[in-house]
Amino acid sequence: MSGLKPPPLRDDCFALPAGVDWTPVDQALDRLRARLHPVVGQETCNITNALGRILAEPVIAARANPPLANTAVDGYGFAGEILTGGDHVLPLAPGRAAAGPRYPGHVPKGHAIRILTGAALPKGVDTVVMQEDVTLGNGEIAFRAGVKPGANTRKAGEDIAAGEVALDAGRVVTPADLALLAAVGVDEIQVYLPLKVAVISTGDELLEPGQPAGEGQIYDANRPMLTGLVQQFGYHPIDMGIVPDCRDDLREAFNKAAEKADVILTSGGASAGDEDHVSALLNEAGAMAEWRVALKPGRPIAMGLWQGTPVFGLPGNPVAALVCALIFARPAMGVMAGSGWKVPQGYSLPAAFEKHKKPGRWEYLRARIREGRAEVFASEGSGRISGLSWADGLVELGDGAIEISPGDPVRFIPFSSFS
Ligand code: AMP
Ligand code: MG
């Protein structure tokens, strides 16, 4: 009998190898953040097509909002200097002031004029009493003491003055921003071109959905997921298909992708095994930073440049691929797309679970909120794709050892915080 013994089974296959320097997640993110910048061109865009676009320059208000002092209510306008402690009876000036062309006349001191919401204040008017607080007589109105000078009016430019910055560069234009842009008289804005993101799946075992599956074959789950993610971020996905575990094929795919895209997202083949051609190629190109990031689920993520185009070599496992895409590729792509580095908004919530976590790596658990508490998916197995659909977000656990009991606060990041 030979003395050769198989290695002992590891009880934790994510245990950190002794003597290897694993980069903590926060340090890896800081390094990425420091090294990236926008890589896309710019164009002008009419606000009718601007939803979701990224501002390449700050937008300066061309006009004040509101442009003229006006009334916030339907009522009667007059000069506030006549207000005293007592009740008032004021004669009405002829006509009325409504939204649209400004009332042409001057309202004499001590007179009031009928005025409707949004109307510019006529000359001689700086105060409005609400119609509900007024008794209307024959050619005059009466109201009680207590109306303050300037009441129920909006000052010109009280929201934004002409020449002020209405929106900052890097902002992703929202429906509310469209209202603001229109209000301040801006119809054309300078925006970044959408980031073009090539998506490649690697692996001999992968099949297109719809193809008949033989033994040992699985459907490519990552490409639809990553393409969807790219679309959700507002970028332009370029589908580069499935590439087998063959270095020459992958090299060719990288060449094509680098020509067409600003960023390349791959999944699979990112660690250091025989069939891990993504990391091998990036090493070969001499532009590899194999980030041994201490992250579960994750394992080494391959990041490097291929002919100047950044490649994010995500793990093949769909759960790990999604987590690494959200944690690393998302903020990095934000910088490259021009919207800057965005930290996802998380919330501290009581845990609905129990967990003993070892030190030395960050962990992301598939989680959802029920009755104000964060539940986690029953299995941490990273092959459990259904857990991604079950979850509404991730619970983030930092570097240290943590003993979590039900009710302890944990950080929950909803998936919506990543989009
Ligand atoms: P790899 O990182 O290439 O070693 O892949 C790790 C695991 O993820 C393996 O079980 C692969 O079969 C699986 N995998 C890789 N790519 C995909 C994909 N696109 N869709 C589904 N599973 C995948
Ligand atoms: Mg593979």
Short mmCIF file of C-alpha atoms and ligand atoms in Angstrom, two decimals:
data_model
loop_
_atom_site.label_atom_id
_atom_site.label_comp_id
_atom_site.label_asym_id
_atom_site.label_seq_id
_atom_site.Cartn_x
_atom_site.Cartn_y
_atom_site.Cartn_z
CA MET A 1 0.00 0.00 0.00
CA SER A 2 1.43 3.35 -0.95
CA GLY A 3 1.84 6.08 1.62
CA LEU A 4 0.03 8.56 -0.62
CA LYS A 5 -2.97 9.99 1.17
CA PRO A 6 -5.77 12.08 -0.28
CA PRO A 7 -5.99 15.56 1.17
CA PRO A 8 -8.37 15.94 4.05
CA LEU A 9 -11.79 17.27 3.12
CA ARG A 10 -12.25 20.93 3.83
CA ASP A 11 -15.25 21.71 5.89
CA ASP A 12 -15.37 25.18 4.43
CA CYS A 13 -14.35 25.43 0.81
CA PHE A 14 -14.16 29.21 1.07
CA ALA A 15 -11.59 29.10 3.84
CA LEU A 16 -8.81 31.55 3.15
CA PRO A 17 -5.56 29.83 2.13
CA ALA A 18 -2.76 30.34 4.62
CA GLY A 19 -0.14 32.86 3.62
CA VAL A 20 -2.20 34.33 0.78
CA ASP A 21 -3.07 37.97 0.91
CA TRP A 22 -6.79 38.31 0.25
CA THR A 23 -7.96 41.82 -0.34
CA PRO A 24 -10.90 42.91 1.82
CA VAL A 25 -13.95 44.05 -0.16
CA ASP A 26 -13.74 47.68 0.98
CA GLN A 27 -10.06 47.98 0.01
CA ALA A 28 -10.71 46.37 -3.37
CA LEU A 29 -13.52 48.88 -3.96
CA ASP A 30 -11.35 51.84 -2.90
CA ARG A 31 -8.67 50.76 -5.37
CA LEU A 32 -11.14 50.44 -8.22
CA ARG A 33 -12.71 53.79 -7.41
CA ALA A 34 -9.36 55.53 -7.42
CA ARG A 35 -8.35 54.18 -10.81
CA LEU A 36 -11.38 54.67 -13.02
CA HIS A 37 -12.81 57.61 -14.96
CA PRO A 38 -15.53 58.18 -17.58
CA VAL A 39 -14.74 56.43 -20.86
CA VAL A 40 -17.73 57.42 -22.99
CA GLY A 41 -18.26 60.29 -25.44
CA GLN A 42 -20.95 62.96 -25.25
CA GLU A 43 -23.85 64.30 -27.28
CA THR A 44 -26.61 66.87 -26.93
CA CYS A 45 -30.05 65.55 -26.27
CA ASN A 46 -33.51 67.11 -26.25
CA ILE A 47 -35.29 66.73 -22.93
CA THR A 48 -38.05 64.72 -24.63
CA ASN A 49 -35.48 61.89 -24.98
CA ALA A 50 -33.47 62.56 -21.85
CA LEU A 51 -35.03 60.20 -19.30
CA GLY A 52 -32.32 57.97 -17.82
CA ARG A 53 -29.46 59.77 -19.58
CA ILE A 54 -26.42 60.91 -17.59
CA LEU A 55 -25.63 64.64 -17.49
CA ALA A 56 -22.14 65.37 -18.79
CA GLU A 57 -22.24 68.99 -17.60
CA PRO A 58 -24.11 70.84 -14.87
CA VAL A 59 -27.37 72.36 -16.12
CA ILE A 60 -27.69 76.10 -15.56
CA ALA A 61 -31.19 77.56 -15.20
CA ALA A 62 -31.92 79.70 -18.26
CA ARG A 63 -34.88 81.23 -16.47
CA ALA A 64 -35.96 81.67 -12.85
CA ASN A 65 -38.60 79.47 -11.30
CA PRO A 66 -41.04 81.02 -10.83
CA PRO A 67 -40.20 83.71 -13.35
CA LEU A 68 -42.50 86.28 -11.71
CA ALA A 69 -43.97 86.65 -8.22
CA ASN A 70 -47.37 84.97 -8.28
CA THR A 71 -50.20 83.73 -6.13
CA ALA A 72 -50.31 80.26 -4.61
CA VAL A 73 -54.10 80.33 -4.06
CA ASP A 74 -57.38 81.58 -5.49
CA GLY A 75 -58.39 84.73 -3.62
CA TYR A 76 -57.96 88.50 -3.53
CA GLY A 77 -54.71 90.42 -3.84
CA PHE A 78 -53.77 93.78 -2.34
CA ALA A 79 -50.85 95.75 -0.87
CA GLY A 80 -49.88 94.20 2.49
CA GLU A 81 -48.84 97.55 3.97
CA ILE A 82 -52.50 98.36 4.72
CA LEU A 83 -52.80 95.42 7.14
CA THR A 84 -53.45 96.45 10.72
CA GLY A 85 -54.60 94.56 13.79
CA GLY A 86 -58.31 94.80 12.91
CA ASP A 87 -60.74 93.37 10.32
CA HIS A 88 -60.73 94.77 6.77
CA VAL A 89 -63.20 95.87 4.14
CA LEU A 90 -61.59 96.64 0.75
CA PRO A 91 -63.18 97.90 -2.45
CA LEU A 92 -62.50 95.71 -5.53
CA ALA A 93 -60.53 96.99 -8.49
CA PRO A 94 -62.10 96.11 -11.88
CA GLY A 95 -61.25 92.88 -13.74
CA ARG A 96 -59.22 89.95 -12.47
CA ALA A 97 -55.72 88.52 -12.60
CA ALA A 98 -55.44 84.94 -13.89
CA ALA A 99 -52.58 82.65 -14.99
CA GLY A 100 -51.32 83.78 -18.39
CA PRO A 101 -50.75 87.37 -19.50
CA ARG A 102 -50.12 89.67 -16.56
CA TYR A 103 -52.93 91.94 -15.36
CA PRO A 104 -52.19 95.19 -17.17
CA GLY A 105 -53.33 97.71 -14.56
CA HIS A 106 -52.08 98.93 -11.20
CA VAL A 107 -54.13 98.06 -8.13
CA PRO A 108 -54.46 101.23 -6.02
CA LYS A 109 -53.39 101.06 -2.39
CA GLY A 110 -56.34 100.09 -0.18
CA HIS A 111 -58.05 98.20 -3.05
CA ALA A 112 -58.16 94.46 -3.74
CA ILE A 113 -58.36 92.46 -6.96
CA ARG A 114 -59.75 89.05 -7.77
CA ILE A 115 -56.76 86.76 -8.39
CA LEU A 116 -56.45 83.07 -9.41
CA THR A 117 -53.71 80.51 -8.64
CA GLY A 118 -50.57 80.97 -10.72
CA ALA A 119 -51.39 84.54 -11.78
CA ALA A 120 -48.47 86.96 -11.67
CA LEU A 121 -49.03 89.51 -8.94
CA PRO A 122 -50.35 92.74 -10.53
CA LYS A 123 -48.52 96.00 -9.78
CA GLY A 124 -49.57 97.17 -6.32
CA VAL A 125 -50.18 93.61 -5.02
CA ASP A 126 -47.85 91.69 -2.72
CA THR A 127 -50.32 89.84 -0.48
CA VAL A 128 -53.24 87.49 -1.13
CA VAL A 129 -56.11 86.46 1.14
CA MET A 130 -57.68 83.09 0.37
CA GLN A 131 -61.19 83.20 -1.06
CA GLU A 132 -62.36 80.85 1.73
CA ASP A 133 -61.45 83.56 4.28
CA VAL A 134 -63.37 86.31 2.51
CA THR A 135 -66.98 87.52 2.46
CA LEU A 136 -67.79 88.92 -0.96
CA GLY A 137 -70.13 91.92 -1.03
CA ASN A 138 -71.24 94.26 -3.76
CA GLY A 139 -67.94 95.51 -5.21
CA GLU A 140 -66.04 94.89 -1.98
CA ILE A 141 -64.62 92.17 0.22
CA ALA A 142 -64.34 91.74 3.96
CA PHE A 143 -61.88 89.55 5.89
CA ARG A 144 -60.69 89.11 9.43
CA ALA A 145 -57.44 90.25 11.02
CA GLY A 146 -54.52 87.84 10.91
CA VAL A 147 -53.41 87.89 7.25
CA LYS A 148 -49.66 88.56 7.14
CA PRO A 149 -48.03 90.82 4.52
CA GLY A 150 -46.78 88.63 1.66
CA ALA A 151 -49.20 85.80 2.56
CA ASN A 152 -50.05 83.15 -0.07
CA THR A 153 -47.57 84.45 -2.63
CA ARG A 154 -44.45 82.97 -4.25
CA LYS A 155 -41.44 85.19 -4.85
CA ALA A 156 -39.77 85.34 -8.27
CA GLY A 157 -36.86 82.85 -8.30
CA GLU A 158 -37.66 81.51 -4.81
CA ASP A 159 -37.17 77.96 -6.18
CA ILE A 160 -34.25 78.61 -8.54
CA ALA A 161 -32.78 81.87 -9.83
CA ALA A 162 -31.69 82.25 -13.46
CA GLY A 163 -27.99 81.32 -13.74
CA GLU A 164 -28.08 78.95 -10.78
CA VAL A 165 -27.09 75.27 -11.14
CA ALA A 166 -30.34 73.34 -11.52
CA LEU A 167 -28.79 69.86 -11.82
CA ASP A 168 -25.25 68.60 -11.29
CA ALA A 169 -23.10 66.75 -13.80
CA GLY A 170 -23.26 62.97 -13.37
CA ARG A 171 -26.94 62.97 -12.52
CA VAL A 172 -29.13 60.31 -14.07
CA VAL A 173 -32.13 62.24 -15.39
CA THR A 174 -35.39 61.34 -13.59
CA PRO A 175 -38.98 62.25 -14.50
CA ALA A 176 -38.82 64.97 -11.82
CA ASP A 177 -35.67 66.37 -13.44
CA LEU A 178 -37.55 66.67 -16.73
CA ALA A 179 -40.08 68.90 -14.95
CA LEU A 180 -37.28 71.02 -13.48
CA LEU A 181 -35.45 71.34 -16.81
CA ALA A 182 -38.64 72.41 -18.56
CA ALA A 183 -39.51 74.89 -15.78
CA VAL A 184 -36.11 76.60 -15.92
CA GLY A 185 -36.29 76.96 -19.70
CA VAL A 186 -33.80 74.27 -20.72
CA ASP A 187 -34.68 72.00 -23.64
CA GLU A 188 -31.25 70.72 -24.73
CA ILE A 189 -28.75 69.07 -22.40
CA GLN A 190 -25.25 67.64 -22.75
CA VAL A 191 -25.26 63.91 -21.89
CA TYR A 192 -22.85 60.99 -22.00
CA LEU A 193 -23.29 58.34 -24.66
CA PRO A 194 -24.61 55.11 -23.11
CA LEU A 195 -21.88 52.79 -21.85
CA LYS A 196 -21.56 49.79 -24.17
CA VAL A 197 -21.13 46.58 -22.24
CA ALA A 198 -20.20 43.29 -23.94
CA VAL A 199 -21.53 40.21 -22.17
CA ILE A 200 -19.75 36.87 -22.68
CA SER A 201 -20.44 33.50 -21.09
CA THR A 202 -17.63 30.95 -21.01
CA GLY A 203 -17.82 27.20 -20.55
CA ASP A 204 -17.97 23.98 -22.62
CA GLU A 205 -21.03 22.90 -20.65
CA LEU A 206 -23.19 25.88 -21.64
CA LEU A 207 -26.20 25.82 -23.96
CA GLU A 208 -28.47 28.50 -25.36
CA PRO A 209 -31.95 28.38 -23.83
CA GLY A 210 -34.21 26.39 -26.17
CA GLN A 211 -31.49 24.05 -27.41
CA PRO A 212 -31.93 20.32 -26.64
CA ALA A 213 -29.80 19.54 -23.61
CA GLY A 214 -27.49 16.55 -23.49
CA GLU A 215 -26.01 15.02 -20.39
CA GLY A 216 -23.53 17.29 -18.66
CA GLN A 217 -24.91 20.37 -20.35
CA ILE A 218 -26.58 23.29 -18.59
CA TYR A 219 -28.34 26.34 -19.90
CA ASP A 220 -26.50 29.63 -19.88
CA ALA A 221 -28.16 31.43 -16.99
CA ASN A 222 -25.65 34.25 -16.60
CA ARG A 223 -25.94 35.93 -19.96
CA PRO A 224 -29.67 36.74 -19.68
CA MET A 225 -29.13 37.86 -16.08
CA LEU A 226 -26.12 40.08 -16.79
CA THR A 227 -27.68 41.49 -19.95
CA GLY A 228 -30.78 42.36 -17.93
CA LEU A 229 -28.65 43.99 -15.27
CA VAL A 230 -26.83 46.09 -17.86
CA GLN A 231 -30.19 47.22 -19.26
CA GLN A 232 -31.48 48.01 -15.79
CA PHE A 233 -28.45 50.23 -15.21
CA GLY A 234 -29.38 52.14 -18.37
CA TYR A 235 -26.40 50.90 -20.42
CA HIS A 236 -26.27 49.29 -23.83
CA PRO A 237 -25.64 45.51 -23.71
CA ILE A 238 -23.81 43.77 -26.55
CA ASP A 239 -24.53 40.05 -26.60
CA MET A 240 -21.31 38.18 -27.44
CA GLY A 241 -22.77 34.70 -26.91
CA ILE A 242 -21.20 31.63 -25.37
CA VAL A 243 -17.49 30.94 -25.83
CA PRO A 244 -16.18 27.40 -25.19
CA ASP A 245 -13.29 26.70 -22.85
CA CYS A 246 -10.73 27.31 -25.57
CA ARG A 247 -8.10 29.98 -25.27
CA ASP A 248 -8.01 30.92 -28.95
CA ASP A 249 -11.79 31.26 -29.19
CA LEU A 250 -11.84 33.39 -26.09
CA ARG A 251 -8.98 35.55 -27.37
CA GLU A 252 -10.95 36.17 -30.54
CA ALA A 253 -14.08 36.99 -28.55
CA PHE A 254 -12.11 39.45 -26.39
CA ASN A 255 -10.69 41.11 -29.52
CA LYS A 256 -14.16 41.56 -31.01
CA ALA A 257 -15.65 42.74 -27.74
CA ALA A 258 -12.87 45.27 -27.17
CA GLU A 259 -13.59 46.76 -30.60
CA LYS A 260 -17.31 47.14 -29.97
CA ALA A 261 -17.66 47.79 -26.27
CA ASP A 262 -16.44 50.10 -23.49
CA VAL A 263 -16.50 47.32 -20.89
CA ILE A 264 -16.44 43.52 -21.09
CA LEU A 265 -18.37 41.39 -18.58
CA THR A 266 -17.54 37.69 -18.65
CA SER A 267 -18.67 34.90 -16.42
CA GLY A 268 -16.93 31.62 -15.73
CA GLY A 269 -13.29 30.67 -16.03
CA ALA A 270 -12.10 33.37 -13.68
CA SER A 271 -10.14 31.39 -11.12
CA ALA A 272 -6.83 29.65 -11.57
CA GLY A 273 -7.80 26.16 -12.79
CA ASP A 274 -6.87 24.42 -16.07
CA GLU A 275 -10.01 25.62 -17.81
CA ASP A 276 -9.96 29.11 -16.37
CA HIS A 277 -9.08 30.86 -19.59
CA VAL A 278 -10.37 34.31 -18.67
CA SER A 279 -7.78 34.79 -15.96
CA ALA A 280 -5.12 33.02 -18.06
CA LEU A 281 -5.70 35.36 -21.02
CA LEU A 282 -5.68 38.48 -18.90
CA ASN A 283 -2.44 37.26 -17.35
CA GLU A 284 -1.04 36.63 -20.79
CA ALA A 285 -1.94 40.17 -21.83
CA GLY A 286 0.07 41.35 -18.87
CA ALA A 287 -2.80 43.53 -17.74
CA MET A 288 -4.21 41.28 -15.13
CA ALA A 289 -5.02 42.14 -11.63
CA GLU A 290 -6.33 38.91 -10.28
CA TRP A 291 -8.19 40.25 -7.34
CA ARG A 292 -8.27 37.67 -4.68
CA VAL A 293 -11.12 39.43 -2.96
CA ALA A 294 -12.22 38.00 0.34
CA LEU A 295 -15.86 37.71 -0.57
CA LYS A 296 -18.53 35.05 -0.29
CA PRO A 297 -20.03 34.18 -2.68
CA GLY A 298 -17.27 35.24 -5.03
CA ARG A 299 -13.83 33.68 -5.00
CA PRO A 300 -11.22 35.33 -7.16
CA ILE A 301 -12.60 37.88 -9.54
CA ALA A 302 -10.43 38.49 -12.61
CA MET A 303 -10.14 42.14 -13.47
CA GLY A 304 -7.85 43.47 -16.12
CA LEU A 305 -7.51 45.40 -19.34
CA TRP A 306 -7.80 43.81 -22.77
CA GLN A 307 -6.48 46.21 -25.41
CA GLY A 308 -7.34 49.00 -23.04
CA THR A 309 -10.89 47.79 -22.42
CA PRO A 310 -11.67 46.83 -18.84
CA VAL A 311 -12.71 43.22 -18.34
CA PHE A 312 -14.65 42.07 -15.30
CA GLY A 313 -14.17 38.33 -15.09
CA LEU A 314 -17.06 37.29 -12.88
CA PRO A 315 -17.37 33.84 -11.32
CA GLY A 316 -19.38 31.26 -13.27
CA ASN A 317 -21.73 30.48 -10.52
CA PRO A 318 -24.86 32.58 -11.13
CA VAL A 319 -25.26 33.61 -7.49
CA ALA A 320 -21.63 34.65 -7.24
CA ALA A 321 -21.80 36.28 -10.67
CA LEU A 322 -24.72 38.46 -9.61
CA VAL A 323 -23.21 39.43 -6.26
CA CYS A 324 -19.85 40.30 -7.83
CA ALA A 325 -21.56 42.21 -10.63
CA LEU A 326 -23.55 44.25 -8.09
CA ILE A 327 -20.70 44.85 -5.66
CA PHE A 328 -17.81 45.42 -8.11
CA ALA A 329 -18.92 45.88 -11.70
CA ARG A 330 -21.87 48.15 -10.91
CA PRO A 331 -20.02 51.02 -9.17
CA ALA A 332 -17.07 50.69 -11.57
CA MET A 333 -19.37 50.91 -14.59
CA GLY A 334 -21.06 53.93 -12.98
CA VAL A 335 -17.75 55.80 -13.00
CA MET A 336 -17.00 54.73 -16.58
CA ALA A 337 -20.51 55.75 -17.70
CA GLY A 338 -20.12 59.21 -16.13
CA SER A 339 -22.53 58.97 -13.20
CA GLY A 340 -19.80 58.51 -10.62
CA TRP A 341 -19.22 55.99 -7.88
CA LYS A 342 -22.47 55.18 -6.10
CA VAL A 343 -22.63 53.36 -2.81
CA PRO A 344 -25.92 51.45 -2.61
CA GLN A 345 -28.28 52.67 0.11
CA GLY A 346 -28.60 50.05 2.83
CA TYR A 347 -30.81 49.90 5.92
CA SER A 348 -30.20 48.60 9.39
CA LEU A 349 -32.86 46.02 10.22
CA PRO A 350 -33.33 43.40 12.92
CA ALA A 351 -32.28 39.95 11.74
CA ALA A 352 -34.87 37.19 11.56
CA PHE A 353 -32.07 34.61 11.50
CA GLU A 354 -29.14 33.23 13.36
CA LYS A 355 -25.62 33.01 12.00
CA HIS A 356 -22.10 32.38 13.10
CA LYS A 357 -19.72 34.09 10.70
CA LYS A 358 -15.98 33.55 10.59
CA PRO A 359 -13.58 36.47 10.29
CA GLY A 360 -11.55 37.27 7.19
CA ARG A 361 -14.10 37.82 4.46
CA TRP A 362 -17.21 39.78 3.61
CA GLU A 363 -20.40 37.86 3.04
CA TYR A 364 -23.55 38.65 1.12
CA LEU A 365 -26.67 36.64 1.95
CA ARG A 366 -29.77 36.52 -0.22
CA ALA A 367 -32.38 38.25 1.92
CA ARG A 368 -35.82 39.78 2.03
CA ILE A 369 -37.84 41.84 4.49
CA ARG A 370 -40.84 40.30 6.20
CA GLU A 371 -42.58 42.06 9.08
CA GLY A 372 -39.75 44.55 9.39
CA ARG A 373 -37.06 41.87 9.81
CA ALA A 374 -34.43 40.58 7.41
CA GLU A 375 -34.91 36.93 6.50
CA VAL A 376 -32.20 35.03 4.66
CA PHE A 377 -32.56 32.23 2.11
CA ALA A 378 -32.55 28.78 3.70
CA SER A 379 -29.41 27.68 1.84
CA GLU A 380 -26.19 29.61 1.36
CA GLY A 381 -25.30 27.24 -1.49
CA SER A 382 -24.21 29.43 -4.34
CA GLY A 383 -25.72 27.11 -6.94
CA ARG A 384 -29.22 27.87 -5.69
CA ILE A 385 -30.37 30.26 -8.39
CA SER A 386 -33.95 30.22 -7.08
CA GLY A 387 -32.69 32.03 -3.98
CA LEU A 388 -31.92 35.07 -6.12
CA SER A 389 -35.55 35.28 -7.20
CA TRP A 390 -36.73 34.58 -3.67
CA ALA A 391 -34.67 37.51 -2.36
CA ASP A 392 -35.44 41.23 -2.51
CA GLY A 393 -31.87 42.18 -1.67
CA LEU A 394 -28.71 41.22 0.18
CA VAL A 395 -27.63 41.25 3.79
CA GLU A 396 -24.05 42.51 3.95
CA LEU A 397 -21.75 41.19 6.66
CA GLY A 398 -18.35 42.89 6.99
CA ASP A 399 -14.89 41.47 7.59
CA GLY A 400 -14.94 40.47 11.23
CA ALA A 401 -16.33 37.47 13.05
CA ILE A 402 -19.97 38.01 13.87
CA GLU A 403 -22.41 36.10 16.01
CA ILE A 404 -25.89 37.08 14.83
CA SER A 405 -28.99 36.29 16.86
CA PRO A 406 -32.59 37.07 15.90
CA GLY A 407 -33.27 40.77 16.58
CA ASP A 408 -29.64 41.88 16.10
CA PRO A 409 -29.24 44.73 13.60
CA VAL A 410 -27.91 43.76 10.14
CA ARG A 411 -27.36 45.81 6.99
CA PHE A 412 -29.94 45.03 4.29
CA ILE A 413 -29.38 46.40 0.77
CA PRO A 414 -32.49 46.11 -1.43
CA PHE A 415 -31.84 45.10 -5.05
CA SER A 416 -33.53 48.39 -6.00
CA SER A 417 -30.64 50.29 -4.35
CA PHE A 418 -28.35 48.86 -7.01
CA SER A 419 -30.26 50.22 -9.99
P1 AMP B 1 -16.42 28.36 -13.47
O1 AMP B 1 -16.25 29.67 -12.79
O2 AMP B 1 -16.27 28.44 -14.95
O3 AMP B 1 -15.55 27.33 -12.87
O4 AMP B 1 -17.92 27.92 -13.21
C1 AMP B 1 -18.37 27.68 -11.90
C2 AMP B 1 -19.74 27.03 -11.93
O5 AMP B 1 -20.66 27.88 -12.55
C3 AMP B 1 -19.78 25.75 -12.75
O6 AMP B 1 -20.64 24.84 -12.10
C4 AMP B 1 -20.35 26.18 -14.08
O7 AMP B 1 -20.99 25.14 -14.77
C5 AMP B 1 -21.32 27.24 -13.64
N1 AMP B 1 -21.51 28.22 -14.71
C6 AMP B 1 -20.55 28.86 -15.39
N2 AMP B 1 -21.08 29.70 -16.29
C7 AMP B 1 -22.43 29.58 -16.18
C8 AMP B 1 -23.53 30.17 -16.85
N3 AMP B 1 -23.34 31.09 -17.80
N4 AMP B 1 -24.77 29.80 -16.49
C9 AMP B 1 -24.96 28.89 -15.50
N5 AMP B 1 -23.97 28.30 -14.82
C10 AMP B 1 -22.70 28.62 -15.17
MG MG B 2 -16.11 27.16 -16.54
#
